[in-house]
CSV table of C-alpha atoms and ligand atoms in Angstrom, one decimal:
chain,number,residue,atom,x,y,z
P,42,MET,CA,85.0,-7.8,162.4
P,43,PRO,CA,87.2,-6.7,165.3
P,44,MET,CA,90.5,-5.1,164.5
P,45,SER,CA,91.0,-4.3,160.8
P,46,ASP,CA,93.1,-6.6,158.6
P,47,SER,CA,95.3,-3.6,157.7
P,48,PHE,CA,96.1,-2.7,161.3
P,49,ARG,CA,96.6,-6.4,162.2
P,50,LYS,CA,99.0,-6.9,159.3
P,51,ARG,CA,101.1,-3.7,160.0
P,52,LEU,CA,101.2,-4.4,163.7
P,53,SER,CA,102.0,-8.1,163.5
P,54,ALA,CA,105.0,-7.4,161.2
P,55,ILE,CA,106.7,-5.5,164.0
P,56,LEU,CA,105.0,-6.7,167.2
P,57,PRO,CA,107.9,-8.7,168.6
P,58,GLU,CA,110.2,-5.7,168.0
P,59,ILE,CA,107.7,-3.4,169.8
P,60,VAL,CA,107.4,-5.8,172.7
P,61,SER,CA,111.2,-6.1,173.1
P,62,THR,CA,111.6,-2.3,172.9
P,63,PHE,CA,108.8,-1.2,175.2
P,64,GLY,CA,107.8,-4.3,177.1
P,65,THR,CA,104.3,-5.5,177.8
P,66,PRO,CA,101.6,-4.7,178.6
P,67,PHE,CA,100.6,-1.7,176.5
P,68,HIS,CA,97.8,-0.3,174.5
P,69,ILE,CA,98.7,0.6,170.9
P,70,TYR,CA,96.6,2.9,168.7
P,71,ASP,CA,96.6,2.9,164.9
P,72,GLU,CA,97.0,6.4,163.4
P,73,ILE,CA,96.0,5.3,159.9
P,74,GLY,CA,92.8,3.6,161.2
P,75,ILE,CA,91.8,6.6,163.3
P,76,CYS,CA,92.4,9.0,160.4
P,77,ASP,CA,90.4,6.8,158.0
P,78,THR,CA,87.5,6.7,160.4
P,79,CYS,CA,87.6,10.5,160.8
P,80,ASP,CA,87.5,10.8,157.0
P,81,THR,CA,84.7,8.3,156.6
P,82,LEU,CA,82.6,10.1,159.2
P,83,THR,CA,83.2,13.5,157.7
P,84,ALA,CA,82.4,12.2,154.2
P,85,ALA,CA,79.2,10.4,155.3
P,86,PHE,CA,77.8,13.6,156.9
P,87,ARG,CA,79.1,16.1,154.4
P,88,PRO,CA,75.8,16.1,152.5
P,89,VAL,CA,74.0,16.9,155.8
P,90,GLY,CA,75.8,20.3,155.9
P,91,GLY,CA,77.3,22.0,158.9
P,92,PHE,CA,78.0,18.7,160.6
P,93,LYS,CA,80.5,18.6,163.5
P,94,GLU,CA,81.9,15.8,165.6
P,95,TYR,CA,82.9,16.6,169.1
P,96,PHE,CA,85.0,13.6,170.1
P,97,ALA,CA,84.1,12.3,173.6
P,98,VAL,CA,87.4,12.8,175.4
P,99,LYS,CA,86.7,10.3,178.1
P,100,ALA,CA,87.0,7.5,175.4
P,101,LEU,CA,90.7,8.2,174.8
P,102,PRO,CA,92.1,11.2,176.7
P,103,ASN,CA,95.6,11.2,175.2
P,104,PRO,CA,96.8,14.5,173.6
P,105,ALA,CA,98.7,12.6,170.9
P,106,VAL,CA,95.5,11.1,169.6
P,107,MET,CA,93.4,14.2,170.3
P,108,GLU,CA,95.9,16.2,168.1
P,109,ILE,CA,95.1,13.9,165.2
P,110,LEU,CA,91.4,14.5,165.7
P,111,HIS,CA,91.9,18.2,166.2
P,112,LYS,CA,93.7,18.3,162.8
P,113,LYS,CA,90.8,16.5,161.3
P,114,GLY,CA,88.5,19.4,162.4
P,115,PHE,CA,86.8,17.6,165.3
P,116,GLY,CA,85.8,19.4,168.4
P,117,PHE,CA,85.9,17.8,171.9
P,118,ASP,CA,83.1,16.8,174.3
P,119,CYS,CA,84.5,17.2,177.8
P,120,SER,CA,82.7,16.0,180.9
P,121,SER,CA,85.1,17.4,183.5
P,122,VAL,CA,87.4,20.4,183.9
P,123,PRO,CA,90.6,18.3,183.5
P,124,GLU,CA,89.2,17.0,180.2
P,125,LEU,CA,88.6,20.6,179.1
P,126,VAL,CA,92.1,21.7,180.1
P,127,LEU,CA,93.5,18.7,178.2
P,128,ALA,CA,91.6,19.8,175.1
P,129,ARG,CA,92.7,23.4,175.5
P,130,LYS,CA,96.3,22.2,175.8
P,131,ILE,CA,96.3,20.8,172.3
P,132,GLY,CA,94.8,24.1,171.0
P,133,ALA,CA,91.0,23.4,170.9
P,134,LYS,CA,89.1,26.4,172.2
P,135,GLY,CA,85.8,28.2,172.4
P,136,GLU,CA,83.0,26.6,170.4
P,137,ALA,CA,85.2,23.6,169.5
P,138,LEU,CA,84.7,22.5,173.1
P,139,MET,CA,81.5,21.3,174.6
P,140,PHE,CA,81.2,20.9,178.4
P,141,THR,CA,78.7,18.1,179.1
P,142,SER,CA,78.8,17.6,182.8
P,143,ASN,CA,76.4,16.2,185.4
P,144,ASN,CA,75.8,17.5,189.0
P,145,THR,CA,78.2,20.3,188.1
P,146,SER,CA,79.4,22.8,190.7
P,147,ALA,CA,79.5,26.6,190.3
P,148,GLU,CA,83.3,26.4,190.5
P,149,GLN,CA,83.4,23.9,187.5
P,150,PHE,CA,81.3,26.4,185.5
P,151,ARG,CA,83.6,29.2,186.4
P,152,GLN,CA,86.6,27.2,185.1
P,153,ALA,CA,84.7,26.1,182.0
P,154,MET,CA,83.8,29.7,181.1
P,155,ALA,CA,87.3,31.0,181.7
P,156,HIS,CA,90.1,30.8,179.1
P,157,GLY,CA,88.0,31.5,176.1
P,158,GLY,CA,85.0,29.5,177.2
P,159,CYS,CA,83.2,26.6,175.6
P,160,ILE,CA,79.7,25.5,174.7
P,161,LEU,CA,77.9,24.8,178.0
P,162,ASN,CA,75.6,21.9,177.9
P,163,LEU,CA,73.5,22.2,181.0
P,164,ASP,CA,72.2,19.1,182.7
P,165,ASP,CA,69.4,20.8,184.8
P,166,THR,CA,67.3,24.0,184.9
P,167,SER,CA,68.7,24.8,188.4
P,168,LEU,CA,72.1,25.2,186.9
P,169,VAL,CA,71.2,28.3,185.0
P,170,GLN,CA,71.5,30.5,188.1
P,171,LYS,CA,74.8,28.9,189.0
P,172,LEU,CA,76.7,30.2,186.0
P,173,PRO,CA,79.2,33.0,186.8
P,174,GLY,CA,78.0,35.1,183.9
P,175,VAL,CA,75.7,35.1,180.9
P,176,PRO,CA,77.0,32.9,178.1
P,177,GLU,CA,76.0,33.8,174.6
P,178,LEU,CA,75.1,30.3,173.7
P,179,ILE,CA,73.5,27.6,175.9
P,180,CYS,CA,72.5,24.0,175.3
P,181,PHE,CA,70.5,21.8,177.5
P,182,ARG,CA,70.8,18.0,177.8
P,183,TYR,CA,67.3,16.5,177.2
P,184,ASN,CA,66.2,13.3,178.9
P,185,PRO,CA,63.0,11.9,177.2
P,186,GLY,CA,62.2,9.6,180.2
P,187,PRO,CA,59.5,7.1,179.3
P,188,LYS,CA,59.3,8.3,175.7
P,189,ARG,CA,62.4,6.3,174.8
P,190,SER,CA,64.1,3.1,175.9
P,191,GLY,CA,67.8,3.2,176.4
P,192,ASN,CA,70.1,0.3,176.1
P,193,HIS,CA,71.9,-1.8,178.6
P,194,ILE,CA,75.1,0.1,179.0
P,195,ILE,CA,73.5,3.5,179.5
P,196,GLY,CA,70.2,2.2,181.1
P,197,ASN,CA,66.6,3.3,181.0
P,198,PRO,CA,66.2,7.1,180.6
P,199,VAL,CA,63.7,7.2,183.4
P,200,GLU,CA,66.4,5.9,185.8
P,201,ALA,CA,69.2,7.9,184.3
P,202,LYS,CA,70.5,10.9,186.4
P,203,TYR,CA,71.2,12.9,183.2
P,204,GLY,CA,69.4,15.7,181.6
P,205,VAL,CA,66.3,17.8,181.8
P,206,SER,CA,63.0,16.0,181.9
P,207,HIS,CA,60.4,16.5,179.2
P,208,ASP,CA,58.1,18.6,181.2
P,209,GLN,CA,60.9,21.0,182.3
P,210,ILE,CA,62.7,21.4,179.0
P,211,GLN,CA,60.7,24.5,177.8
P,212,THR,CA,61.1,26.2,181.2
P,213,ALA,CA,64.9,25.6,180.9
P,214,TYR,CA,65.0,27.7,177.7
P,215,GLU,CA,62.7,30.3,179.2
P,216,LYS,CA,65.1,30.7,182.1
P,217,ALA,CA,68.0,31.1,179.7
P,218,ILE,CA,66.2,33.7,177.6
P,219,GLN,CA,65.3,35.7,180.7
P,220,MET,CA,68.9,35.6,181.6
P,221,GLY,CA,69.9,37.1,178.3
P,222,VAL,CA,71.2,34.1,176.4
P,223,LYS,CA,70.9,34.7,172.7
P,224,ARG,CA,71.9,31.5,171.0
P,225,PHE,CA,70.6,28.0,171.6
P,226,GLY,CA,71.3,24.3,171.0
P,227,ILE,CA,69.9,21.1,172.4
P,228,HIS,CA,71.6,17.8,173.3
P,229,THR,CA,70.7,14.3,174.3
P,230,MET,CA,72.7,11.0,174.8
P,231,LEU,CA,70.6,7.9,175.0
P,232,ALA,CA,72.4,4.9,173.7
P,233,SER,CA,75.8,3.3,174.0
P,234,ASN,CA,77.4,0.9,171.6
P,235,GLU,CA,74.2,0.9,169.5
P,236,ARG,CA,74.7,-0.7,166.1
P,237,ASN,CA,71.2,0.0,164.9
P,238,PHE,CA,71.3,3.2,162.9
P,239,THR,CA,67.5,3.8,163.0
P,240,TYR,CA,67.9,4.5,166.8
P,241,MET,CA,70.2,7.4,166.0
P,242,VAL,CA,67.8,8.7,163.3
P,243,GLU,CA,64.9,8.5,165.8
P,244,THR,CA,67.0,10.4,168.3
P,245,ALA,CA,67.5,13.2,165.8
P,246,ASP,CA,63.8,13.2,164.9
P,247,MET,CA,63.0,13.4,168.6
P,248,LEU,CA,65.1,16.5,169.1
P,249,LEU,CA,63.7,18.1,165.9
P,250,SER,CA,60.2,17.6,167.3
P,251,ILE,CA,61.1,19.1,170.6
P,252,ILE,CA,62.7,22.2,169.1
P,253,THR,CA,59.7,22.6,166.8
P,254,GLU,CA,57.6,22.8,170.0
P,255,ILE,CA,59.9,25.2,171.8
P,256,HIS,CA,60.2,27.4,168.7
P,257,LYS,CA,56.5,27.6,168.4
P,258,ASN,CA,56.1,28.6,172.1
P,259,LEU,CA,59.2,30.7,172.7
P,260,GLY,CA,60.1,31.9,169.2
P,261,ILE,CA,63.7,30.9,169.5
P,262,THR,CA,65.6,29.1,166.8
P,263,PHE,CA,68.3,26.4,167.4
P,264,GLU,CA,71.7,26.5,166.0
P,265,PHE,CA,72.3,22.8,166.5
P,266,ILE,CA,71.0,19.5,167.7
P,267,ASN,CA,73.6,17.3,169.3
P,268,ILE,CA,72.5,13.6,169.2
P,269,GLY,CA,75.3,12.5,171.5
P,270,GLY,CA,77.6,9.5,170.9
P,271,GLY,CA,76.8,5.9,171.3
P,272,LEU,CA,77.4,4.6,167.7
P,273,GLY,CA,78.4,1.0,168.1
P,274,ILE,CA,81.3,-1.1,166.8
P,275,PRO,CA,81.5,-4.8,166.1
P,276,TYR,CA,83.3,-6.4,169.1
P,277,THR,CA,82.5,-10.0,168.1
P,278,PRO,CA,83.3,-11.5,164.7
P,279,GLU,CA,79.6,-12.0,164.2
P,280,ASP,CA,78.6,-8.4,164.9
P,281,THR,CA,77.6,-6.4,161.8
P,282,PRO,CA,79.1,-2.9,161.5
P,283,PHE,CA,77.1,0.3,162.0
P,284,ASP,CA,75.6,1.6,158.8
P,285,LEU,CA,76.9,5.2,158.8
P,286,ALA,CA,75.6,6.0,155.4
P,287,ALA,CA,72.1,5.0,156.3
P,288,MET,CA,72.2,7.0,159.4
P,289,ALA,CA,73.5,10.1,157.6
P,290,GLY,CA,70.8,9.6,154.9
P,291,GLY,CA,68.0,9.3,157.4
P,292,ILE,CA,69.0,12.4,159.3
P,293,ARG,CA,69.6,14.4,156.1
P,294,GLU,CA,66.0,13.7,155.1
P,295,SER,CA,64.7,14.7,158.5
P,296,LEU,CA,66.6,17.9,158.4
P,297,ALA,CA,65.6,18.7,154.8
P,298,GLU,CA,62.0,18.2,155.8
P,299,PHE,CA,62.4,20.4,158.8
P,300,LYS,CA,64.0,23.1,156.7
P,301,LYS,CA,61.1,23.0,154.2
P,302,LYS,CA,58.6,23.6,157.0
P,303,HIS,CA,60.5,26.2,159.0
P,304,SER,CA,62.9,27.8,156.5
P,305,TRP,CA,65.6,27.3,159.0
P,306,ALA,CA,67.3,24.2,160.3
P,307,PRO,CA,69.8,23.3,163.0
P,308,ARG,CA,73.2,21.9,162.3
P,309,LEU,CA,73.9,18.3,163.3
P,310,TYR,CA,76.4,17.7,166.0
P,311,MET,CA,77.6,14.3,167.3
P,312,GLU,CA,79.9,13.3,170.1
P,313,SER,CA,81.0,9.8,169.4
P,314,GLY,CA,84.0,8.3,171.2
P,315,ARG,CA,83.9,4.6,170.7
P,316,TYR,CA,83.2,4.7,167.0
P,317,ILE,CA,86.2,7.0,166.3
P,318,THR,CA,88.9,5.2,168.2
P,319,GLY,CA,87.5,2.0,169.6
P,320,PRO,CA,88.5,-0.4,166.8
P,321,HIS,CA,91.9,1.3,166.3
P,322,GLY,CA,93.5,0.2,169.6
P,323,VAL,CA,94.6,-3.1,171.1
P,324,LEU,CA,95.9,-4.2,174.4
P,325,VAL,CA,99.1,-6.3,174.0
P,326,THR,CA,100.0,-8.5,176.9
P,327,SER,CA,102.3,-11.5,177.6
P,328,VAL,CA,101.4,-14.9,178.8
P,329,ILE,CA,103.1,-15.5,182.2
P,330,ASN,CA,101.3,-18.5,183.7
P,331,HIS,CA,99.1,-21.4,183.1
P,332,LYS,CA,96.9,-23.0,185.7
P,333,GLN,CA,94.6,-26.0,185.5
P,334,ILE,CA,92.0,-26.3,188.3
P,335,TYR,CA,88.3,-26.6,187.7
P,336,ARG,CA,88.9,-24.6,184.6
P,337,ASP,CA,92.0,-23.9,182.5
P,338,TYR,CA,93.5,-20.4,183.0
P,339,VAL,CA,95.9,-18.4,180.9
P,340,GLY,CA,97.5,-15.8,183.1
P,341,VAL,CA,98.7,-12.6,181.5
P,342,ASP,CA,100.8,-9.6,182.6
P,343,ALA,CA,97.9,-7.1,182.2
P,344,SER,CA,94.9,-6.9,184.5
P,345,MET,CA,91.6,-5.0,184.6
P,346,SER,CA,93.6,-1.9,185.6
P,347,ALA,CA,94.3,-1.7,181.8
P,348,LEU,CA,90.8,-2.7,180.6
P,349,MET,CA,87.7,-2.6,182.7
P,350,ARG,CA,85.0,-3.4,180.1
P,351,PRO,CA,85.0,-7.2,180.4
P,352,GLY,CA,84.8,-7.1,184.2
P,353,MET,CA,82.4,-4.1,184.4
P,354,TYR,CA,80.0,-4.9,181.6
P,355,GLY,CA,80.7,-8.5,180.7
P,356,ALA,CA,81.9,-7.1,177.4
P,357,TYR,CA,83.4,-9.3,174.8
P,358,HIS,CA,86.8,-8.4,173.4
P,359,HIS,CA,88.2,-10.5,170.7
P,360,VAL,CA,91.7,-12.1,171.4
P,361,HIS,CA,94.3,-13.5,169.2
P,362,VAL,CA,97.6,-15.1,170.0
P,363,HIS,CA,100.4,-13.5,168.0
P,364,GLY,CA,101.9,-15.8,165.4
P,365,LYS,CA,99.6,-18.7,166.2
P,366,ASP,CA,96.7,-18.0,164.0
P,367,HIS,CA,97.4,-21.0,161.8
P,368,LEU,CA,97.2,-23.4,164.8
P,369,PRO,CA,94.0,-25.2,165.8
P,370,VAL,CA,92.1,-23.8,168.7
P,371,SER,CA,91.8,-25.7,171.9
P,372,GLY,CA,90.4,-24.9,175.3
P,373,PRO,CA,88.2,-23.4,176.5
P,374,VAL,CA,90.3,-21.1,178.7
P,375,ASP,CA,89.8,-18.1,180.9
P,376,VAL,CA,92.3,-15.3,180.2
P,377,VAL,CA,93.0,-13.6,183.5
P,378,GLY,CA,95.0,-10.8,185.2
P,379,SER,CA,96.3,-10.9,188.7
P,380,LEU,CA,93.9,-8.7,190.5
P,381,CYS,CA,92.1,-10.1,193.6
P,382,GLU,CA,88.7,-9.8,191.9
P,383,ASN,CA,87.2,-12.8,190.1
P,384,ASN,CA,85.9,-10.6,187.3
P,385,ASP,CA,89.6,-9.7,186.4
P,386,LYS,CA,89.2,-11.8,183.2
P,387,PHE,CA,89.8,-10.6,179.6
P,388,ALA,CA,88.1,-13.6,178.1
P,389,ILE,CA,85.9,-16.3,179.6
P,390,GLN,CA,85.7,-19.9,178.3
P,391,ARG,CA,87.3,-18.8,175.0
P,392,LEU,CA,88.7,-21.2,172.4
P,393,LEU,CA,92.3,-20.1,171.6
P,394,PRO,CA,95.3,-21.9,170.2
P,395,LYS,CA,97.4,-23.5,172.9
P,396,THR,CA,99.7,-20.9,174.4
P,397,GLY,CA,103.1,-21.0,176.0
P,398,GLU,CA,104.7,-18.7,178.5
P,399,GLY,CA,106.0,-15.6,176.6
P,400,ASP,CA,103.3,-15.8,174.0
P,401,ILE,CA,101.9,-12.4,173.1
P,402,LEU,CA,98.1,-12.0,173.3
P,403,VAL,CA,96.4,-9.2,171.4
P,404,ILE,CA,93.1,-8.0,172.9
P,405,HIS,CA,91.1,-6.2,170.3
P,406,ASP,CA,89.1,-3.0,170.3
P,407,THR,CA,90.6,-1.2,173.3
P,408,GLY,CA,90.9,2.2,171.6
P,409,ALA,CA,87.9,3.6,173.5
P,410,HIS,CA,87.0,3.3,177.1
P,411,GLY,CA,90.1,1.1,177.5
P,412,HIS,CA,93.1,2.7,179.2
P,413,SER,CA,90.9,5.7,180.3
P,414,MET,CA,88.7,3.6,182.4
P,415,GLY,CA,91.5,1.9,184.2
P,416,PHE,CA,91.9,2.2,188.0
P,417,ASN,CA,94.4,1.5,190.7
P,418,TYR,CA,92.4,-0.8,192.9
P,419,ASN,CA,94.6,-3.5,194.5
P,420,GLY,CA,97.7,-1.5,193.8
P,421,HIS,CA,97.6,-2.2,190.1
P,422,LEU,CA,99.3,0.3,187.9
P,423,ARG,CA,98.0,1.4,184.5
P,424,PRO,CA,100.1,0.4,181.4
P,425,LYS,CA,101.7,2.5,178.8
P,426,GLU,CA,100.2,3.7,175.6
P,427,LEU,CA,101.8,3.6,172.2
P,428,VAL,CA,100.8,4.8,168.8
P,429,LEU,CA,101.6,3.1,165.5
P,430,LYS,CA,102.2,6.1,163.3
P,431,LYS,CA,101.4,6.6,159.6
P,432,ASP,CA,105.1,6.3,158.7
P,433,GLY,CA,105.3,2.9,160.4
P,434,SER,CA,107.2,4.2,163.4
P,435,VAL,CA,106.0,3.6,167.0
P,436,ALA,CA,105.9,6.3,169.6
P,437,LEU,CA,105.4,6.1,173.4
P,438,ILE,CA,102.6,8.5,174.2
P,439,ARG,CA,102.1,7.7,177.8
P,440,ARG,CA,104.5,5.8,180.1
P,441,ALA,CA,103.4,3.1,182.4
P,442,GLU,CA,102.5,4.2,185.9
P,443,THR,CA,105.2,3.6,188.6
P,444,MET,CA,104.9,2.9,192.3
P,445,ALA,CA,106.0,6.6,192.8
P,446,ASP,CA,102.9,7.7,190.9
P,447,TYR,CA,100.8,5.4,193.1
P,448,PHE,CA,102.3,6.8,196.3
P,449,ALA,CA,102.2,10.4,195.0
P,450,THR,CA,99.0,11.4,196.6
P,451,LEU,CA,99.6,9.8,200.0
P,452,ALA,CA,100.4,12.0,202.9
P,453,PHE,CA,103.0,10.0,204.8
P,454,ALA,CA,103.1,12.8,207.4
P,455,PRO,CA,99.4,13.3,207.8
P,456,GLN,CA,97.9,16.8,207.8
P,457,THR,CA,96.1,17.1,211.1
P,458,MET,CA,93.3,19.4,212.3
P,459,ASP,CA,93.7,20.6,215.8
P,460,LEU,CA,90.5,21.0,217.7
K,795,PLP,C1,80.4,8.6,177.0
K,795,PLP,C2,79.7,9.7,176.3
K,795,PLP,C3,79.9,9.9,175.0
K,795,PLP,C4,80.6,8.9,174.1
K,795,PLP,O1,80.0,7.7,174.1
K,795,PLP,P1,80.5,6.6,173.0
K,795,PLP,O2,79.7,5.4,173.3
K,795,PLP,O3,82.0,6.4,173.2
K,795,PLP,O4,80.2,7.1,171.6
K,795,PLP,C5,79.3,11.0,174.4
K,795,PLP,N1,78.6,11.9,175.1
K,795,PLP,C6,78.4,11.8,176.4
K,795,PLP,C7,77.7,12.8,177.1
K,795,PLP,C8,79.0,10.7,177.1
K,795,PLP,O5,78.8,10.6,178.4
């Protein structure tokens, strides 16, 4: 079920007050929900031993939320230098940081290795010689190609630009050994929003079989396997939740078997984003217009600059009208923003209670890949972010963008190059 009953109850009780204090639109995140999910994840994988979650920063790059995760003992998976800097700003450092980039420049590696470094997750064998020094620990991202099928958000591994191919993976570690690297890990990321736990167990098994082969040929052991993120959440009321306990149980068995055979075993790392924060955020927006042409439209004051997923992936986000739950649904309606793009729709042909101007719509499950994916196309500004704290108070953790922000990078007196 989208949005937990607990979050909904606590939010609904004070929503009009939040709206009148801060104004719409905004994303609001639930500290209690995020903490509970952290605890559930940690407890589920405790029996696996040595488990560590590296939160995928791109899902929700706000330091107020990252601090909560940091306190819960999570590391951070960063895919750019600004994300690394953000994670360092809240005190994460060294091996609590993973740098998983793609098509990385030598300069990016230099910055990643400075300031106490991080775990480098290399995306290609050619990148080994682009490092500014010899890191103690190296990880490669593995792309199994035709050996696995991806899912629709992340695509087919054969067509994916990520990772080292199967026939190059051993050479990659050989190069690292020659360079003087002493410690090793392996990474992969194959699925996105996958609610079938067996897929994740298969991914762990796949990495265990590869490191078995590399260990046999090169004699190195692996400190960790990182199976990536991609754990799914229920976006529609019909979706079943991900079975975390079953996944943990399956991987624990695989690791125990591995340990019996080899007398050593890697730790399990994961870098989920969506699973950790996705259900614990909502986008709150006000109804500003109604329009009846060939379809009925409900116009709201947020647009896809606040939430790209419906427009980009055709993703479903559950919507409820604040205070009108008890009313019968009518419609169908399309819930739309004001961008000059016909895919600027939060909901398509959705049955909702009849709305009036000023009604507050709550768009569920925007806690991951929501605000962070927003853009400024069409001069649309990104909304503010709030957090509903444990003690029931509400804090502004990012202000809305202003026109001054939008103009900030423009050179009104152009820099010219004389020839
Ligand atoms: C996006 C991404 C993640 C997080 O994905 P979720 O679906 O949010 O769990 C993890 N690792 C890498 C490398 C990614 O690109």
